[in-house]
Coordinates of C-alpha atoms and ligand atoms in Angstrom, one line a residue:
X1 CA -16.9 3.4 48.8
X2 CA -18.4 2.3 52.0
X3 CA -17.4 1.2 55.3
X4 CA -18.9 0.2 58.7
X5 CA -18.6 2.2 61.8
X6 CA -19.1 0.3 64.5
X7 CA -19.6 1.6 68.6
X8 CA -17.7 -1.5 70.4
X9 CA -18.8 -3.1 73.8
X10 CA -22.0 -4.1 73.4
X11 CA -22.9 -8.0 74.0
X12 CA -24.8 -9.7 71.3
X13 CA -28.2 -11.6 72.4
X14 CA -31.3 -12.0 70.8
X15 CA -32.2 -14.6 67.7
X16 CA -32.1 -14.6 64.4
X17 CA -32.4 -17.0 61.4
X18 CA -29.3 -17.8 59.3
X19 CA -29.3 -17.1 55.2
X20 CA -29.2 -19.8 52.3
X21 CA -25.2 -21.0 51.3
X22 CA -23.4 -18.7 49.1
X23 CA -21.2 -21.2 47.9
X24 CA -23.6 -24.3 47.5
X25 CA -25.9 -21.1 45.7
X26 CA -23.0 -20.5 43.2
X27 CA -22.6 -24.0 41.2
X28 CA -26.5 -24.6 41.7
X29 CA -26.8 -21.7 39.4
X30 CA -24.7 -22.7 37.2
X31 CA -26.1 -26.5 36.8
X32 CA -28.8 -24.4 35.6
X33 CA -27.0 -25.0 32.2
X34 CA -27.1 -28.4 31.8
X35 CA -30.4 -28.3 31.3
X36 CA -33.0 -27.1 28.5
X37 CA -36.0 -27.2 31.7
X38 CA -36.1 -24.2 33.6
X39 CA -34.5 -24.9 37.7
X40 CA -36.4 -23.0 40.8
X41 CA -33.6 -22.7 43.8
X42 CA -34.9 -21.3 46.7
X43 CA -33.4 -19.5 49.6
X44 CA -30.3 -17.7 47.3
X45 CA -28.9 -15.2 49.2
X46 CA -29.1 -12.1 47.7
X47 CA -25.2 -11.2 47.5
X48 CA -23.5 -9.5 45.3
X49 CA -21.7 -12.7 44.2
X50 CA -24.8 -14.1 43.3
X51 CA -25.8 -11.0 41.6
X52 CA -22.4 -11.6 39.6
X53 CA -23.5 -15.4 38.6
X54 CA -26.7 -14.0 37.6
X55 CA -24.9 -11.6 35.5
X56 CA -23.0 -14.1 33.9
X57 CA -25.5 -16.7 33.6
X58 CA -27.1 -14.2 31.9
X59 CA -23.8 -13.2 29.2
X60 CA -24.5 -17.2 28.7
X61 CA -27.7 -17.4 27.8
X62 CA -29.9 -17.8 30.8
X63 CA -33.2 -15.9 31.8
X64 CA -33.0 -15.5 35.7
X65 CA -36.4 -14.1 37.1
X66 CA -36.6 -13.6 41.0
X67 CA -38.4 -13.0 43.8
X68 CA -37.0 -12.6 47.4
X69 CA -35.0 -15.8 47.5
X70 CA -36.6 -17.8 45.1
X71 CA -34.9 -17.3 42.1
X72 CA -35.8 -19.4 38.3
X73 CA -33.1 -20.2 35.7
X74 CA -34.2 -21.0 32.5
X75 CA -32.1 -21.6 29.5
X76 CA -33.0 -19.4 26.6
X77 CA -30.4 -18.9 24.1
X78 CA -27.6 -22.0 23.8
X79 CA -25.2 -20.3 21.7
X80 CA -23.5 -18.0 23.9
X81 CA -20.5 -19.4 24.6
X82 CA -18.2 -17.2 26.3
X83 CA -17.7 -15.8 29.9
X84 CA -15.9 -12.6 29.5
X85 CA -13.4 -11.3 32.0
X86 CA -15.0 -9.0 32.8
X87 CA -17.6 -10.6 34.6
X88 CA -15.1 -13.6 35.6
X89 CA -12.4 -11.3 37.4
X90 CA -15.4 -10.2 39.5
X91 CA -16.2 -13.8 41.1
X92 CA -13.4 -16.6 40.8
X93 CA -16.6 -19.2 41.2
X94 CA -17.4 -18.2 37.5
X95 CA -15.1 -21.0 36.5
X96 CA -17.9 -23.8 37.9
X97 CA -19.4 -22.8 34.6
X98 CA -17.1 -24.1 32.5
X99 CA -18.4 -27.8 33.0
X100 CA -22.0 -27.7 32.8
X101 CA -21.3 -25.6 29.4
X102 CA -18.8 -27.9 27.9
X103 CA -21.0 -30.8 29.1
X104 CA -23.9 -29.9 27.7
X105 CA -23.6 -27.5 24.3
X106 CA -19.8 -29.2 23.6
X107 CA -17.9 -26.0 23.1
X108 CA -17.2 -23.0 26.3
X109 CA -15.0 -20.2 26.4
X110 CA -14.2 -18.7 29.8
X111 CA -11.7 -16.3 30.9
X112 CA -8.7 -17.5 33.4
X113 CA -9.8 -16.4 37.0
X114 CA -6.8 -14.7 37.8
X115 CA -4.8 -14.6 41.8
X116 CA -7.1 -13.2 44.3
X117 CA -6.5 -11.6 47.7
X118 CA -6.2 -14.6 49.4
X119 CA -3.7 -16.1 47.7
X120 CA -3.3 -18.2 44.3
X121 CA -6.0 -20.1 43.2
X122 CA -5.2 -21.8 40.6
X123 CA -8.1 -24.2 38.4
X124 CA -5.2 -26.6 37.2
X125 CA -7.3 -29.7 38.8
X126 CA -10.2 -28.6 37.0
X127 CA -8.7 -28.8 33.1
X128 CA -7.3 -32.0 34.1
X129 CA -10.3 -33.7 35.2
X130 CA -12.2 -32.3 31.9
X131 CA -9.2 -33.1 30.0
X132 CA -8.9 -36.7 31.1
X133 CA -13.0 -37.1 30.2
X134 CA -12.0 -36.2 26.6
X135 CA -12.0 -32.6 26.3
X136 CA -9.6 -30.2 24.1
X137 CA -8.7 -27.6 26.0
X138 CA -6.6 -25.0 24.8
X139 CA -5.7 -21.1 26.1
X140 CA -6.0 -18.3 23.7
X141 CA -6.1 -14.7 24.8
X142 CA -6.3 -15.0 28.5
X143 CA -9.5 -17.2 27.6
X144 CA -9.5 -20.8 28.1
X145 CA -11.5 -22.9 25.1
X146 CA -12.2 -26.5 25.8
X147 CA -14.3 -28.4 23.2
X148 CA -15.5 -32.0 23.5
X149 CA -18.8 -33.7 21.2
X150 CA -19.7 -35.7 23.9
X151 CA -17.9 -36.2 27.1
X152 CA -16.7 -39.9 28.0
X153 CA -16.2 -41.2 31.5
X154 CA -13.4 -42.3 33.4
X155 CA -11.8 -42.3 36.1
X156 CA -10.1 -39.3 37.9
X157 CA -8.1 -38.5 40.8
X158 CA -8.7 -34.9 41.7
X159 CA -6.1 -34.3 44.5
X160 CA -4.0 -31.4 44.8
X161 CA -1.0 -30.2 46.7
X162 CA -3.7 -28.8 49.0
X163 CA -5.8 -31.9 49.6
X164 CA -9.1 -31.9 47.3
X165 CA -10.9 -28.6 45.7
X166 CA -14.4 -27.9 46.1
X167 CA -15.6 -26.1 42.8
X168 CA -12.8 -28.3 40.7
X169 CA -15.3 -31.2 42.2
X170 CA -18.8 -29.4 41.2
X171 CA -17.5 -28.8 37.5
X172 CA -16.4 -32.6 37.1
X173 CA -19.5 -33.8 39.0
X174 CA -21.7 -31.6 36.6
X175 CA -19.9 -32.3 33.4
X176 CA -19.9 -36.1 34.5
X177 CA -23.7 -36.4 34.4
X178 CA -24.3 -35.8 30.5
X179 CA -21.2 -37.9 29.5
X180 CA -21.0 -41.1 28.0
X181 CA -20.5 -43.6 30.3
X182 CA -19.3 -43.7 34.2
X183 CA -17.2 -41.2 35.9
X184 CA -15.2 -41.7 39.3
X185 CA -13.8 -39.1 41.1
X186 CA -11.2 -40.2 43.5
X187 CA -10.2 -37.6 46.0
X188 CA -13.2 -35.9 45.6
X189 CA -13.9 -32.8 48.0
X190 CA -16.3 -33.7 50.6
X191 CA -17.8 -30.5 51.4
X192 CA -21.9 -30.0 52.1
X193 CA -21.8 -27.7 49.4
X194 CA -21.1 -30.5 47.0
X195 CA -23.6 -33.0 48.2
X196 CA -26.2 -30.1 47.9
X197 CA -25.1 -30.1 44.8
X198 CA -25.1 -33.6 43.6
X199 CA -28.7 -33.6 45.1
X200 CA -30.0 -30.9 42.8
X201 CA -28.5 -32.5 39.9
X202 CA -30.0 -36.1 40.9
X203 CA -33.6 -34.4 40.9
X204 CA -33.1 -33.1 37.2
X205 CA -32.1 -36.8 36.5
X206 CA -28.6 -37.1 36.9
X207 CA -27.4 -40.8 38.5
X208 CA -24.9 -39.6 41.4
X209 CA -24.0 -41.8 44.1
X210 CA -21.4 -40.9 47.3
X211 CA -21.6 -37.0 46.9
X212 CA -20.2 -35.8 50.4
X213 CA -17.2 -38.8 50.2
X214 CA -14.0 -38.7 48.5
X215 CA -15.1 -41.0 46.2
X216 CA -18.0 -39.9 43.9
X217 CA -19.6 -42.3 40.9
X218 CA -21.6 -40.4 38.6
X219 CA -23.5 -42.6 35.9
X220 CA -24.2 -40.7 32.3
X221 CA -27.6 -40.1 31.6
X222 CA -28.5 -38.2 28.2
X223 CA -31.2 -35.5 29.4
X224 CA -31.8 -33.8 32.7
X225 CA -35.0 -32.3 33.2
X226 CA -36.4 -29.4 35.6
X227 CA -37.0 -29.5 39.3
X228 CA -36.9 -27.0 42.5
X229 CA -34.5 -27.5 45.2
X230 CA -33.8 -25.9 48.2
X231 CA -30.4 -24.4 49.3
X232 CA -28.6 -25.7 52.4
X233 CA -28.4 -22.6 55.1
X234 CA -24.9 -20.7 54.6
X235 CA -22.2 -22.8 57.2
X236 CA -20.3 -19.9 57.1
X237 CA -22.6 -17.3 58.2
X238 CA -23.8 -19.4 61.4
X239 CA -20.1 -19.8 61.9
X240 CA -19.5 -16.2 61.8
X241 CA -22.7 -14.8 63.7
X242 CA -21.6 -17.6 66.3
X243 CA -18.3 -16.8 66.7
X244 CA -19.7 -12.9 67.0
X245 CA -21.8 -13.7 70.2
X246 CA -19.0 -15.6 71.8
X247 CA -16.6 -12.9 71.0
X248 CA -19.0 -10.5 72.8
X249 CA -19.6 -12.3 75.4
X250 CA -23.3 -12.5 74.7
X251 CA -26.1 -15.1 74.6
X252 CA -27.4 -15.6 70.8
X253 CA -30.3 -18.8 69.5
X254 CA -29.2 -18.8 65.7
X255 CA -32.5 -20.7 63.7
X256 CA -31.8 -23.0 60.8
X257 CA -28.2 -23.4 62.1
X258 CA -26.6 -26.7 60.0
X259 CA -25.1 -28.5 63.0
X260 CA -23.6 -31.6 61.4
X261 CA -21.6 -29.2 58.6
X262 CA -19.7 -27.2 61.7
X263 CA -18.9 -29.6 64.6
X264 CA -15.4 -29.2 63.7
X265 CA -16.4 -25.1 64.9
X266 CA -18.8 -26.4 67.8
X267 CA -16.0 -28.8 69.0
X268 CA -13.8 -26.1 69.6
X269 CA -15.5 -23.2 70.7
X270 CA -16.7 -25.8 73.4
X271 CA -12.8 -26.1 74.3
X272 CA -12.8 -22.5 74.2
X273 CA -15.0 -22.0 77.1
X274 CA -18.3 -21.3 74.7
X275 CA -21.6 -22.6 75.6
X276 CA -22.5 -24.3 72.2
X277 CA -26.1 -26.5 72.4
X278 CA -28.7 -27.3 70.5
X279 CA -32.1 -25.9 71.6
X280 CA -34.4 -28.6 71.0
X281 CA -32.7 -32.0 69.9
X282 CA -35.7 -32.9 68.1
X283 CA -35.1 -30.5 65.1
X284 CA -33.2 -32.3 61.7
X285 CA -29.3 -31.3 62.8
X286 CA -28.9 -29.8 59.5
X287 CA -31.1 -27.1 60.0
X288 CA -31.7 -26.7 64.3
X289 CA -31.6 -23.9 66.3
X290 CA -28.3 -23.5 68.5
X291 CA -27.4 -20.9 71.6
X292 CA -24.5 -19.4 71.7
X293 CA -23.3 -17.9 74.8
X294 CA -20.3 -17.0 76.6
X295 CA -19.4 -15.1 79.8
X296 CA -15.5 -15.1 81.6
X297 CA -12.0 -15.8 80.1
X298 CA -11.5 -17.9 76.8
X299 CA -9.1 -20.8 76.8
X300 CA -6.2 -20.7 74.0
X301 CA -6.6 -23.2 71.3
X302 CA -4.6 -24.7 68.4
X303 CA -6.2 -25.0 65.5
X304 CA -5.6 -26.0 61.4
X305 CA -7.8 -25.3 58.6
X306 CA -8.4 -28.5 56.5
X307 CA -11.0 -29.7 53.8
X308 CA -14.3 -30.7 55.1
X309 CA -14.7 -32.2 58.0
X310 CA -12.3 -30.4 59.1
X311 CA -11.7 -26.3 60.8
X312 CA -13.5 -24.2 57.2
X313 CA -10.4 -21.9 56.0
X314 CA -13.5 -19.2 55.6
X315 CA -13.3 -19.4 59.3
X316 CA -10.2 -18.9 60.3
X317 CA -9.9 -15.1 60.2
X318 CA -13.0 -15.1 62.4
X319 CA -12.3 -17.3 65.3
X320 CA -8.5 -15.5 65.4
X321 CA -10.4 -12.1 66.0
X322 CA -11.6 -14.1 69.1
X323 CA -8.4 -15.7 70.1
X324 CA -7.6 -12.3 70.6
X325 CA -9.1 -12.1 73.8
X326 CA -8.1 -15.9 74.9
X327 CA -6.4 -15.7 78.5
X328 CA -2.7 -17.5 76.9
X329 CA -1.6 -18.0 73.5
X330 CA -2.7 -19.8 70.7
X331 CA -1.8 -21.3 67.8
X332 CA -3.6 -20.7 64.0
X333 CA -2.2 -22.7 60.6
X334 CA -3.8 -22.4 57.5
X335 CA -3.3 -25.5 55.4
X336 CA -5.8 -24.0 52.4
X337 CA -4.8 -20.7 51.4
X338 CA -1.2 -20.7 53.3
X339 CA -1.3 -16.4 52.6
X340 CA -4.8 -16.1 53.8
X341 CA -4.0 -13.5 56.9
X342 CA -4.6 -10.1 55.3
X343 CA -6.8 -9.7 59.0
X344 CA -3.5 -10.2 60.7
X345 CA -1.7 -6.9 60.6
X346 CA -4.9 -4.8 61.1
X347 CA -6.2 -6.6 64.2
X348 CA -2.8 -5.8 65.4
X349 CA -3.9 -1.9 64.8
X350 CA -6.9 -2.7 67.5
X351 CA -4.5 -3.9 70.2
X352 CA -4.0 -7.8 69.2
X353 CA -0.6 -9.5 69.6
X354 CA -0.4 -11.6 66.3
X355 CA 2.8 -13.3 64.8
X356 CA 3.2 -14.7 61.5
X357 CA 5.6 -17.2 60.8
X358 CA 4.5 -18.3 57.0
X359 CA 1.7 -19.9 57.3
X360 CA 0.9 -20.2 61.0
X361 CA 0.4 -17.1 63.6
X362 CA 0.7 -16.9 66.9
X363 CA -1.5 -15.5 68.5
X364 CA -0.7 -14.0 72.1
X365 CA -3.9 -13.2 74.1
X366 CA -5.0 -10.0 75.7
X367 CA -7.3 -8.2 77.5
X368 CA -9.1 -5.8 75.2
X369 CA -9.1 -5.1 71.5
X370 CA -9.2 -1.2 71.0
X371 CA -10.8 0.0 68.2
X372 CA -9.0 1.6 65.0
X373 CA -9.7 2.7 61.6
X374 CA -9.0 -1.2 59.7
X375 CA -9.0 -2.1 56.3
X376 CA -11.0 -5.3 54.9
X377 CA -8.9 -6.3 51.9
X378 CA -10.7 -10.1 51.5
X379 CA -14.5 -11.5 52.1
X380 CA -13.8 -13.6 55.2
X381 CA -11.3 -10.9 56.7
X382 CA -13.7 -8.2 56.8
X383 CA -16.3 -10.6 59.0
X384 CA -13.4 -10.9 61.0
X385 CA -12.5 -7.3 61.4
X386 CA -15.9 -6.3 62.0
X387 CA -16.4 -8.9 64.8
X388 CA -13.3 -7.4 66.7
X389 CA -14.6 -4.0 66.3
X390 CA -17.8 -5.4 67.4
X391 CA -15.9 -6.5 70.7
X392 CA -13.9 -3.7 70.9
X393 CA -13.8 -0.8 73.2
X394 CA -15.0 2.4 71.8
X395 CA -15.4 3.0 67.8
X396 CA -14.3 1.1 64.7
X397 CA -14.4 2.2 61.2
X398 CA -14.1 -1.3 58.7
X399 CA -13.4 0.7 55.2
X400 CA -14.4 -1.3 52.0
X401 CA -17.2 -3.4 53.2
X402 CA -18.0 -4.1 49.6
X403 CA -16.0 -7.3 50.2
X404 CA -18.1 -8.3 52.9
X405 CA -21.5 -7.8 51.3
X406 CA -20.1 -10.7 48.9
X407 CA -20.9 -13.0 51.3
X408 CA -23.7 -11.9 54.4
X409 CA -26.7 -9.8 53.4
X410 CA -26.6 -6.6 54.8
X411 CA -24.2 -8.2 57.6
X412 CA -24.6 -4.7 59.6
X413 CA -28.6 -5.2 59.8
X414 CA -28.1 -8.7 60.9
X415 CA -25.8 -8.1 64.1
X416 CA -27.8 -4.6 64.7
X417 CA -30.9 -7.2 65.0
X418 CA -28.8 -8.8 67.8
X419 CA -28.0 -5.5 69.4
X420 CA -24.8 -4.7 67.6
X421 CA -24.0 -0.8 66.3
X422 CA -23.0 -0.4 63.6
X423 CA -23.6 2.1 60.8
X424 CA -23.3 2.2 57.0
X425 CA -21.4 5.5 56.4
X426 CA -20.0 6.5 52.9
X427 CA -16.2 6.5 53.5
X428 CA -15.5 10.1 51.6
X429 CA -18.2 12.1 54.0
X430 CA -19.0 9.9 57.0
X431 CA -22.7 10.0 55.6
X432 CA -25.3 7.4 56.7
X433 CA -26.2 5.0 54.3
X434 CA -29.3 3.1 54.0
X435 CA -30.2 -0.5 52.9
X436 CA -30.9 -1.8 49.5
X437 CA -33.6 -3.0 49.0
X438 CA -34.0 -6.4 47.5
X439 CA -35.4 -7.3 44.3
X440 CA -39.4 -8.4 44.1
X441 CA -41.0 -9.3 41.2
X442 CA -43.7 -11.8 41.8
X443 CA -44.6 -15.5 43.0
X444 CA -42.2 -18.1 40.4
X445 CA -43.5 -21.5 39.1
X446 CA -41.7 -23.7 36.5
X447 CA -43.8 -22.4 34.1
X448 CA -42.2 -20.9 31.0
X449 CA -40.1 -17.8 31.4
X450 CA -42.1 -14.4 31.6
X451 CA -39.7 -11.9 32.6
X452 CA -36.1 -11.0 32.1
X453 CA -33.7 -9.4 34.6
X454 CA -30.1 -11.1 33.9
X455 CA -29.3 -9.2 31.0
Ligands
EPU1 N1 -6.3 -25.8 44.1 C1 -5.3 -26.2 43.2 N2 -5.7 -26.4 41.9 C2 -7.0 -26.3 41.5 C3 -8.0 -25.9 42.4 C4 -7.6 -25.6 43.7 O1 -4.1 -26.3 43.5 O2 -7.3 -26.5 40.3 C5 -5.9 -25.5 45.5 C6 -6.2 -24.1 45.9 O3 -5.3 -23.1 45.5 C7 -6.4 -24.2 47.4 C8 -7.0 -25.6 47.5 O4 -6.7 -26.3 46.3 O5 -5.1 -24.2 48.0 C9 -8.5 -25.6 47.8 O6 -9.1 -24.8 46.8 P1 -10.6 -25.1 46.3 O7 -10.5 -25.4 44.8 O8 -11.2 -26.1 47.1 O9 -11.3 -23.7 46.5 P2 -12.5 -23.2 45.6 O10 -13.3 -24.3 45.2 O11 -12.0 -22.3 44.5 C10 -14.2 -22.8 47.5 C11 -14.9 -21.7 48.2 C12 -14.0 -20.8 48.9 C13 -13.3 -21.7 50.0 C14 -12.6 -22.9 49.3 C15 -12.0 -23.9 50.3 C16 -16.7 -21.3 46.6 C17 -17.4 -20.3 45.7 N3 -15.6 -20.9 47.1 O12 -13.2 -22.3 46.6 O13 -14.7 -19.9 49.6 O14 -12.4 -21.0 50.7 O15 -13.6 -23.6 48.5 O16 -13.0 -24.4 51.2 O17 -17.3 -22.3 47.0 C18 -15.2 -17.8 50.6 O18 -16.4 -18.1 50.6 O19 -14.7 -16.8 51.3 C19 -14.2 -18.6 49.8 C20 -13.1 -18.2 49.4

């Protein structure tokens, strides 16, 4: 296994460009199913979850050909039927498959994402939605099978005991657009990922209208068609890498930095004590470049994570690293994923003053974190850990990074660019590891498929 040893201390300044959405990537891919056109994303990250929903794609009959981060889906084969578990126990956002298959070739058969480390995550909202448009769902094996000939649409209310859900939305949205008739989701998460989505889909002919509301009308269309379409930059990584200058005090222009989808972030780190502006107010605020800098003590916040608009859960872990240092004491609930704090205990082991009380910690400010050997056990945790370490005095050792190159390319090269240090080592020998590189193959058009590389 890997981990990250990080030399603490040293502010972060410089610039650097933030990375195409993981999680708008993820159910783009997947629409990828619905139709018999070949789709050309561009800017997919090139994470090892989106290696995973290659893989699967691939399991399901699509031909995936890339280049950097362009990548080309085109469906080759539309009688393979069934994600494995396999593949699905590797990436819970396997199950945004489900729709586009059942939508489209009436029949799929995917495995039951099981608990994760962040908590349960359960796709209940998901069958209902499909099952209330028609569909026979049963469970067999671990596997569920849900049938339908032809989709009808309806109305559905989508909420949950934890407000709306995000990929329980894509797969309704996605299955809604081949079915007969209109479909309303009430309740509807209202998350940039999904509008992204809803805007790929409406280029391949789909009729969807209020994507990014709680209320979302999709009209049935037989046929979508092929397009290219380009992914909205990664909310979560300009969260992170702005959160990392503020937490090392240092002065940071992030490009391509999606304003409007983080102001409930901005807001606060502006009530932190952060310097948070755009560069040149000129630039489209969903892709501007923003400078981050901070100098003297933070201010304590409260803060609760909430569906878009409001605080991302997959940010919580990261601005607590830098509560750490706040001058008084702060308070963190997480209204998403209520066990979400694996980070918790091993910031303690660096010198933080966390208490959890279910699913709210207090978090008591101090002066320095001291760096410790820490364990990442979840994606969004690890950022977190390595940001402390980052700010800590005198060496860090994050082990099981694996987690963390889930969601940020080669994380380490990014926050070295910015003057970070930190080293790949393998965990057993303390070696040095390098990069990997990416996969090139050649220019892609939306001409037919040439080459293969999901199988
Ligand atoms: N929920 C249910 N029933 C369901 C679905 C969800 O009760 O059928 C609950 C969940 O247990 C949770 C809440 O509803 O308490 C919200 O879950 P949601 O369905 O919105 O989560 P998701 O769609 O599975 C996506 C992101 C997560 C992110 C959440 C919340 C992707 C691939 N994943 O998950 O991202 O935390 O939305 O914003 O888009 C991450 O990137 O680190 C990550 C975990």
């Amino acid at each position: 296994m890997q981990a990250f040893r990080i030399q603490g201390g040293t502010p972060l300044t410089g610039q650097l460009a933030v990375d195409g959405s993981k999680n708008a990537a993820l159910p783009l891919m997947a629409a990828s199913l619905l139709s018999p056109e070949p789709v050309l994303l561009h800017g997919v990250p090139p994470l090892a979850d989106v290696n995973n929903m290659v893989n699967l794609l691939g399991e399901l009959g699509v031909q995936v050909e890339r280049q950097d981060r362009d990548m080309k889906l085109s469906v080759v084969d539309e009688s393979r039927l069934h994600a494995r578990y396999d593949i699905v126990k590797t990436m819970r956002a396997s199950i945004c498959t489900l729709g586009p298959m059942l939508a489209r070739r009436g029949e799929a058969r995917i495995s039951m994402p099981g608990g994760c480390a962040i908590g349960d995550r359960p796709v209940d909202l998901h069958l209902r939605g499909l099952e209330a448009m028609g569909a026979d769902i049963t469970l067999e094996g671990g596997d569920i099978i849900a049938r339908a000939k032809r989709l009808k649409g309806t109305t559905i209310f989508l909420g949950g005991p934890f407000g709306s859900t995000v990929l329980g939305t894509a797969n309704i949205m996605s299955a809604a657009v081949l079915a007969e008739g209109v479909t309303i989701i009430e309740s509807a998460a209202c998350e940039p990922e999904i509008a992204d989505l809803a805007r790929l889909l409406n280029a391949m002919g789909a009729c969807i209208s209020g994507a990014g509301t709680p209320r979302v009308t999709i009209k049935g269309v037989d046929e979508l068609h092929s397009t290219e379409h380009h992914v909205l930059p990664d909310r979560i990584v300009a969260g992170t890498l702005a959160i990392g200058a503020a937490l090392s005090k240092g002065d940071v222009q992030l490009l391509d930095f999606p304003w409007d989808h983080l102001l409930a972030l901005t807001h606060l780190l502006q009530e932190i004590g952060v310097t948070v502006e755009r560069v040149d107010p000129n630039e489209p605020c969903d892709r501007c470049t923003v400078r981050v800098a901070a100098e003297g003590a933070f201010n304590p916040v409260l803060f609760t994570t909430q569906p878009y608009p409001g605080f991302p859960t997959d940010l919580q872990a990261q601005l607590m690293a830098l509560l750490c240092l706040a001058r008084g004491n702060s308070i963190v609930t997480e209204k998403i994923y209520p066990d979400r704090f694996m980070h918790v205990p091993e910031l303690n082991r660096m010198g933080a003053k966390l208490v959890r009380q279910g699913p709210t910690v207090v978090v008591q400010g101090v002066p320095e974190l001291i760096g410790a050997p820490v364990m990442a056990s979840d994606l969004r945790g690890s950022a977190s850990l390595i940001l402390a370490g980052i700010a800590a005095r005198g060496e860090t050792i994050v082990s099981r990074v694996y987690h963390v190159d889930r969601g940020y390319f080669r994380l380490e090269e990014q926050l070295n660019a910015l003057g970070a240090q930190i080293q790949r080592v393998d965990s057993e020998s303390g070696e040095v590891i390098g990069g990997v590189p990416c996969v090139v193959t050649r220019p892609l058009s939306l001409e037919a498929p040439t080459i293969a590389t999901a199988h």
